[in-house]
Short mmCIF file of C-alpha atoms in Angstrom, two decimals:
data_model
loop_
_atom_site.label_atom_id
_atom_site.label_comp_id
_atom_site.label_asym_id
_atom_site.label_seq_id
_atom_site.Cartn_x
_atom_site.Cartn_y
_atom_site.Cartn_z
CA UNK A 1 -10.95 -7.00 18.19
CA UNK A 2 -9.19 -3.49 18.77
CA UNK A 3 -11.05 -0.75 18.41
CA UNK A 4 -10.65 1.38 15.57
CA UNK A 5 -9.84 4.95 16.29
CA UNK A 6 -10.11 7.94 14.08
CA UNK A 7 -7.49 10.22 13.66
CA UNK A 8 -8.84 13.21 11.19
CA UNK A 9 -11.57 15.50 11.86
CA UNK A 10 -14.94 13.84 11.79
CA UNK A 11 -16.16 15.84 8.45
CA UNK A 12 -13.85 17.20 5.71
CA UNK A 13 -14.97 20.70 4.94
CA UNK A 14 -14.92 22.23 1.27
CA UNK A 15 -13.55 25.44 1.09
CA UNK A 16 -16.67 26.37 -1.27
CA UNK A 17 -14.43 27.88 -4.16
CA UNK A 18 -15.27 26.89 -7.79
CA UNK A 19 -13.50 24.64 -10.07
CA UNK A 20 -9.46 24.78 -10.42
CA UNK A 21 -6.78 23.33 -12.42
CA UNK A 22 -6.24 20.79 -10.41
CA UNK A 23 -5.98 19.20 -13.30
CA UNK A 24 18.50 -0.30 -10.28
CA UNK A 25 19.36 -2.15 -6.49
CA UNK A 26 21.88 -2.54 -3.77
CA UNK A 27 20.86 -6.18 -2.95
CA UNK A 28 23.15 -8.85 -0.74
CA UNK A 29 25.87 -10.28 -2.40
CA UNK A 30 27.24 -13.64 -2.54
CA UNK A 31 25.77 -16.95 -3.66
CA UNK A 32 22.35 -16.69 -5.23
CA UNK A 33 19.23 -18.17 -2.93
CA UNK A 34 15.31 -17.95 -2.32
CA UNK A 35 15.75 -14.16 -1.79
CA UNK A 36 18.44 -13.73 -4.50
CA UNK A 37 18.01 -14.73 -7.97
CA UNK A 38 20.05 -13.71 -11.02
CA UNK A 39 19.99 -10.70 -12.30
CA UNK A 40 19.02 -11.40 -15.91
CA UNK A 41 16.06 -13.39 -14.47
CA UNK A 42 14.47 -11.25 -12.18
CA UNK A 43 15.02 -8.57 -14.92
CA UNK A 44 13.70 -10.43 -17.88
CA UNK A 45 10.28 -8.02 -17.76
CA UNK A 46 7.57 -8.70 -19.51
CA UNK A 47 5.95 -5.93 -21.51
CA UNK A 48 1.84 -5.78 -22.12
CA UNK A 49 -0.40 -3.14 -23.52
CA UNK A 50 2.37 -0.28 -23.17
CA UNK A 51 3.50 -1.11 -19.56
CA UNK A 52 6.10 -2.82 -18.26
CA UNK A 53 5.59 -5.92 -15.30
CA UNK A 54 7.38 -8.14 -13.04
CA UNK A 55 9.34 -11.03 -14.14
CA UNK A 56 9.80 -13.13 -10.73
CA UNK A 57 6.35 -15.17 -10.00
CA UNK A 58 5.71 -13.74 -13.04
CA UNK A 59 1.65 -12.62 -13.07
CA UNK A 60 1.21 -12.72 -9.46
CA UNK A 61 1.50 -9.03 -8.95
CA UNK A 62 -1.07 -6.76 -11.36
CA UNK A 63 0.53 -3.30 -11.06
CA UNK A 64 3.09 -2.34 -13.64
CA UNK A 65 6.84 -2.16 -12.45
CA UNK A 66 7.86 0.85 -14.97
CA UNK A 67 9.04 4.13 -14.48
CA UNK A 68 5.76 5.66 -14.45
CA UNK A 69 4.33 3.50 -11.85
CA UNK A 70 7.55 3.60 -9.84
CA UNK A 71 7.10 7.56 -9.57
CA UNK A 72 3.56 7.23 -8.46
CA UNK A 73 4.81 4.69 -5.78
CA UNK A 74 7.25 7.49 -4.39
CA UNK A 75 4.12 10.23 -4.63
CA UNK A 76 1.58 7.84 -2.74
CA UNK A 77 4.65 7.57 0.15
CA UNK A 78 4.54 11.42 -0.10
CA UNK A 79 0.96 11.24 0.71
CA UNK A 80 1.39 8.67 3.60
CA UNK A 81 3.99 10.84 4.75
CA UNK A 82 1.58 13.96 4.77
CA UNK A 83 -1.62 12.00 6.27
CA UNK A 84 1.15 10.84 8.84
CA UNK A 85 2.46 14.32 9.81
CA UNK A 86 5.65 13.22 8.85
CA UNK A 87 5.49 9.93 10.56
CA UNK A 88 7.12 6.58 9.00
CA UNK A 89 5.27 4.54 11.51
CA UNK A 90 2.63 4.75 14.46
CA UNK A 91 4.06 1.56 16.26
CA UNK A 92 6.27 2.73 19.21
CA UNK A 93 9.09 0.17 18.36
CA UNK A 94 11.56 2.42 20.18
CA UNK A 95 14.47 4.22 19.46
CA UNK A 96 16.92 1.55 18.60
CA UNK A 97 15.60 -1.00 16.87
CA UNK A 98 18.16 -3.57 15.29
CA UNK A 99 16.41 -5.41 12.59
CA UNK A 100 13.51 -3.81 10.29
CA UNK A 101 11.55 -5.79 7.36
CA UNK A 102 9.62 -3.85 4.56
CA UNK A 103 7.10 -6.50 3.05
CA UNK A 104 6.76 -5.47 -0.72
CA UNK A 105 9.07 -2.50 -0.44
CA UNK A 106 8.15 -1.44 -3.84
CA UNK A 107 10.50 1.65 -4.71
CA UNK A 108 12.24 0.83 -1.35
CA UNK A 109 11.62 4.56 -0.12
CA UNK A 110 10.11 3.67 2.93
CA UNK A 111 12.84 1.38 4.10
CA UNK A 112 15.70 4.18 2.94
CA UNK A 113 14.26 6.47 5.20
CA UNK A 114 14.06 4.38 7.96
CA UNK A 115 17.85 3.44 7.60
CA UNK A 116 18.32 6.80 7.95
CA UNK A 117 16.13 7.51 11.02
CA UNK A 118 17.46 4.59 12.55
CA UNK A 119 21.02 4.11 11.98
CA UNK A 120 21.27 1.53 15.02
CA UNK A 121 18.84 -1.11 12.55
CA UNK A 122 19.45 -3.16 9.43
CA UNK A 123 16.35 -2.56 7.32
CA UNK A 124 15.72 -4.85 4.34
CA UNK A 125 13.34 -4.66 1.69
CA UNK A 126 11.87 -6.95 -0.40
CA UNK A 127 9.98 -7.00 -3.79
CA UNK A 128 9.48 -9.15 -6.76
CA UNK A 129 11.31 -6.49 -8.61
CA UNK A 130 14.84 -5.34 -8.06
CA UNK A 131 13.71 -1.67 -8.89
CA UNK A 132 15.28 0.39 -5.78
CA UNK A 133 18.12 2.52 -6.29
CA UNK A 134 21.89 1.73 -6.18
CA UNK A 135 22.47 4.41 -3.76
CA UNK A 136 21.47 3.74 -0.49
CA UNK A 137 22.16 3.80 3.02
CA UNK A 138 24.63 1.40 4.23
CA UNK A 139 22.61 -0.24 6.43
CA UNK A 140 19.77 -0.83 3.77
CA UNK A 141 19.58 -3.37 1.41
CA UNK A 142 17.10 -4.93 -0.60
CA UNK A 143 15.98 -8.59 -1.95
CA UNK A 144 13.95 -10.18 -4.60
CA UNK A 145 11.52 -12.49 -3.14
CA UNK A 146 7.70 -13.51 -3.18
CA UNK A 147 6.41 -12.97 0.50
CA UNK A 148 3.62 -14.93 -0.25
CA UNK A 149 5.71 -17.82 -0.58
CA UNK A 150 6.96 -19.71 2.99
CA UNK A 151 9.49 -17.27 4.65
CA UNK A 152 12.98 -17.96 4.64
CA UNK A 153 13.87 -15.50 7.33
CA UNK A 154 15.19 -16.64 10.78
CA UNK A 155 12.51 -17.08 13.70
CA UNK A 156 11.93 -14.09 15.93
CA UNK A 157 14.76 -12.37 13.84
CA UNK A 158 13.12 -8.60 13.65
CA UNK A 159 12.41 -5.68 15.90
CA UNK A 160 9.81 -4.61 13.40
CA UNK A 161 7.87 -5.91 9.91
CA UNK A 162 6.06 -3.24 8.18
CA UNK A 163 3.68 -3.98 4.94
CA UNK A 164 1.83 -1.21 3.40
CA UNK A 165 -0.04 -0.89 0.34
CA UNK A 166 -0.10 -5.28 -0.21
CA UNK A 167 -3.50 -5.31 -0.72
CA UNK A 168 -4.57 -7.37 -3.93
CA UNK A 169 -1.16 -9.49 -3.38
CA UNK A 170 -2.26 -11.28 -0.20
CA UNK A 171 -4.40 -14.95 -0.94
CA UNK A 172 -4.85 -15.52 2.72
CA UNK A 173 -4.07 -12.77 5.54
CA UNK A 174 -4.07 -15.36 8.44
CA UNK A 175 -1.27 -17.55 6.64
CA UNK A 176 0.66 -13.80 5.90
CA UNK A 177 0.42 -12.66 9.40
CA UNK A 178 1.35 -16.49 10.60
CA UNK A 179 4.72 -15.91 8.76
CA UNK A 180 5.25 -12.25 10.04
CA UNK A 181 4.42 -13.41 13.73
CA UNK A 182 6.89 -16.24 13.94
CA UNK A 183 9.47 -13.45 12.36
CA UNK A 184 9.17 -11.06 14.60
CA UNK A 185 11.19 -11.06 18.10
CA UNK A 186 9.33 -11.02 21.13
CA UNK A 187 8.17 -8.03 22.25
CA UNK A 188 8.41 -6.56 18.50
CA UNK A 189 5.71 -4.94 16.42
CA UNK A 190 4.14 -5.45 12.95
CA UNK A 191 2.58 -2.61 11.29
CA UNK A 192 0.30 -2.78 8.38
CA UNK A 193 -1.09 0.28 6.21
CA UNK A 194 -3.80 -0.12 3.87
CA UNK A 195 -6.41 1.90 2.12
CA UNK A 196 -10.21 1.50 0.98
CA UNK A 197 -10.91 0.54 -2.51
CA UNK A 198 -13.66 2.72 -1.93
CA UNK A 199 -14.60 6.91 -2.23
CA UNK A 200 -16.66 8.65 0.16
CA UNK A 201 -17.72 12.12 0.54
CA UNK A 202 -19.30 14.13 3.69
CA UNK A 203 -21.50 16.19 1.57
CA UNK A 204 -25.43 16.42 2.32
CA UNK A 205 -27.94 16.05 4.52
CA UNK A 206 -26.77 12.46 5.60
CA UNK A 207 -23.15 13.62 7.01
CA UNK A 208 -20.23 11.87 6.92
CA UNK A 209 -18.76 8.73 5.42
CA UNK A 210 -21.31 8.40 2.54
CA UNK A 211 -20.12 5.99 0.11
CA UNK A 212 -20.18 7.81 -3.74
CA UNK A 213 -23.07 7.64 -6.08
CA UNK A 214 -23.24 3.95 -7.49
CA UNK A 215 -23.75 5.59 -10.78
CA UNK A 216 -20.38 7.26 -10.67
CA UNK A 217 -17.79 5.78 -12.81
CA UNK A 218 -15.14 6.09 -9.82
CA UNK A 219 -17.82 3.88 -7.79
CA UNK A 220 -17.93 1.42 -10.82
CA UNK A 221 -14.30 1.21 -11.26
CA UNK A 222 -13.50 0.38 -7.93
CA UNK A 223 -16.19 -2.31 -7.95
CA UNK A 224 -14.77 -3.82 -11.18
CA UNK A 225 -11.13 -3.76 -9.44
CA UNK A 226 -12.63 -5.43 -6.67
CA UNK A 227 -14.34 -8.25 -8.70
CA UNK A 228 -11.08 -8.92 -10.61
CA UNK A 229 -9.47 -9.21 -7.65
CA UNK A 230 -11.55 -11.91 -6.00
CA UNK A 231 -11.43 -13.82 -9.39
CA UNK A 232 -7.60 -13.94 -8.42
CA UNK A 233 -8.06 -14.85 -4.78
CA UNK A 234 -6.24 -12.02 -3.79
CA UNK A 235 -8.86 -9.53 -2.15
CA UNK A 236 -8.59 -5.63 -2.38
CA UNK A 237 -11.11 -5.24 0.10
CA UNK A 238 -8.86 -5.44 3.61
CA UNK A 239 -8.62 -1.93 4.88
CA UNK A 240 -10.31 -2.04 8.16
CA UNK A 241 -9.85 -5.53 8.62
CA UNK A 242 -6.39 -6.09 9.38
CA UNK A 243 -6.54 -5.37 13.39
CA UNK A 244 -8.76 -8.67 13.54
CA UNK A 245 -6.27 -10.79 11.56
CA UNK A 246 -3.36 -8.91 13.74
CA UNK A 247 -4.98 -10.13 17.10
CA UNK A 248 -6.13 -13.75 15.82
CA UNK A 249 -2.25 -14.56 14.09
CA UNK A 250 -1.18 -13.82 18.34
CA UNK A 251 -0.47 -10.15 18.58
CA UNK A 252 -1.42 -8.35 21.70
CA UNK A 253 -1.63 -4.01 22.15
CA UNK A 254 -3.57 -4.03 18.81
CA UNK A 255 -4.35 -1.21 17.81
CA UNK A 256 -6.03 0.74 14.49
CA UNK A 257 -6.42 4.04 12.99
CA UNK A 258 -8.59 5.52 10.61
CA UNK A 259 -7.58 8.41 8.58
CA UNK A 260 -9.41 10.06 5.88
CA UNK A 261 -7.30 10.68 2.66
CA UNK A 262 -9.24 13.33 0.13
CA UNK A 263 -8.78 13.69 -3.51
CA UNK A 264 -7.93 17.01 -5.08
CA UNK A 265 -7.44 20.23 -3.32
CA UNK A 266 -11.28 20.93 -2.27
CA UNK A 267 -10.83 20.64 1.32
CA UNK A 268 -10.98 23.99 3.65
CA UNK A 269 -8.50 22.94 5.99
CA UNK A 270 -4.96 23.65 4.89
CA UNK A 271 -3.45 20.25 5.85
CA UNK A 272 -6.08 18.50 4.00
CA UNK A 273 -6.19 20.67 1.06
CA UNK A 274 -2.11 19.66 1.12
CA UNK A 275 -3.01 16.12 1.16
CA UNK A 276 -5.35 16.07 -1.49
CA UNK A 277 -3.49 18.29 -4.01
CA UNK A 278 -0.50 15.54 -3.66
CA UNK A 279 -3.10 12.74 -3.60
CA UNK A 280 -4.64 13.63 -6.88
CA UNK A 281 -1.54 13.60 -8.47
CA UNK A 282 -0.73 10.03 -6.95
CA UNK A 283 -4.48 9.15 -8.44
CA UNK A 284 -4.31 10.38 -11.66
CA UNK A 285 -0.82 8.84 -11.92
CA UNK A 286 -1.69 5.36 -10.61
CA UNK A 287 -5.26 4.64 -12.40
CA UNK A 288 -3.80 3.04 -15.37
CA UNK A 289 -1.32 1.23 -13.91
CA UNK A 290 -4.20 -0.06 -10.89
CA UNK A 291 -6.37 -0.73 -14.34
CA UNK A 292 -5.01 -2.34 -17.03
CA UNK A 293 -3.83 -5.69 -16.32
CA UNK A 294 -6.98 -6.37 -14.10
CA UNK A 295 -9.36 -5.52 -16.37
CA UNK A 296 -7.68 -6.97 -19.59
CA UNK A 297 -6.00 -10.29 -18.30
CA UNK A 298 -8.89 -10.92 -15.44
CA UNK A 299 -12.11 -8.93 -16.61
CA UNK A 300 -11.77 -9.71 -20.25
CA UNK A 301 -12.18 -5.89 -21.31
CA UNK A 302 -10.56 -4.74 -24.45
CA UNK A 303 -7.90 -2.22 -24.34
CA UNK A 304 -10.37 0.29 -25.51
CA UNK A 305 -13.08 -0.49 -23.12
CA UNK A 306 -10.57 0.01 -20.54
CA UNK A 307 -9.04 3.16 -21.56
CA UNK A 308 -12.33 4.53 -21.81
CA UNK A 309 -13.14 3.77 -18.23
CA UNK A 310 -9.70 5.29 -16.84
CA UNK A 311 -10.60 8.38 -19.06
CA UNK A 312 -14.04 8.50 -17.50
CA UNK A 313 -12.05 7.75 -13.63
CA UNK A 314 -9.80 10.68 -14.42
CA UNK A 315 -12.60 13.25 -15.49
CA UNK A 316 -13.95 12.70 -11.96
CA UNK A 317 -11.36 12.71 -9.98
CA UNK A 318 -10.25 16.38 -11.60
CA UNK A 319 -14.15 17.74 -11.02
CA UNK A 320 -13.37 19.75 -7.98
CA UNK A 321 -17.35 19.71 -7.58
CA UNK A 322 -16.54 16.06 -6.50
CA UNK A 323 -15.20 16.11 -2.75
CA UNK A 324 -13.94 12.26 -2.29
CA UNK A 325 -11.81 10.97 -0.29
CA UNK A 326 -10.90 7.34 0.82
CA UNK A 327 -9.81 5.73 3.83
CA UNK A 328 -6.71 4.94 5.18
CA UNK A 329 -6.01 2.51 8.17
CA UNK A 330 -3.09 1.74 10.20
CA UNK A 331 -3.03 -1.42 12.22
CA UNK A 332 -0.15 -2.49 14.37
CA UNK A 333 0.21 -5.11 17.36
CA UNK A 334 3.44 -6.56 19.58
CA UNK A 335 3.96 -10.10 19.98
CA UNK A 336 4.53 -11.09 23.54
CA UNK A 337 7.22 -11.22 25.26
CA UNK A 338 6.59 -14.80 26.15
CA UNK A 339 5.85 -16.81 23.49
CA UNK A 340 6.09 -20.45 22.37
CA UNK A 341 9.58 -21.06 21.18
CA UNK A 342 8.35 -22.74 17.93
CA UNK A 343 6.50 -19.15 17.41
#
């Protein structure tokens, strides 16, 4: 298995200061197919507990697709960008890729940025919801698709396949990666970006990488979320494991890098402070959408019980005494130049 390489300082040092106040789409034209459904069907959204959810493959994904959640996805894109120092990917895909796929594209912001960065490429983003903007680069398009079902793309058709934040959506990563492997061109690349559903700190005599206290509401919130996803058969606890699955699928030159992503502006380092400031906003915007369906639909909590948990989590995340961070893993691998034609 590829060795995970930490890509940030070993310990995030707090700055020692006191509490602060951190407190519609471009789709392929033509006859509808498996990846382009009628607009009336895919936009027949479902509403529950004041949030809006996707209609295509109804119930498969647990987060809302409404404006509030979509704004959060764009904020998280900025966090990812800050962590990677402005890079959109780590895989060495070259300067002139011809075809790129973004799996579970969300608002499409990564695909749009890639289309701008690589004018040589046709960039396709797929998602269960047609929530992407109308005005996009000419070399970018979006499709409504469920990537957990058998893929309809031709074999060996993409120079680069990218999947970010699809935890909790995949029942079998080995099956998903076999689909991706067969669609990457020989010599092409696959990349995964996932974050832990666990928070850590580097404080105290035990040093870096300690899980936060089991008594903390944020720890409990993570555990309940993991339990709900396991019940659904689509685990959230995948970050740090994907490199092994990539290797098992047949990719070579596999690499995985680990990053720390602070929550809040408590870090001493200016860059980490900036990441933490945006990530706190990201988490405060995300926590309700990440929680409400999993807890009420799957765990059987009442809406009131769920709202109390959400309030407790937000209070802990905004408490500057808590030097919390989660981990982000970027794993990528290359399809061999010579492969079985069936793969």
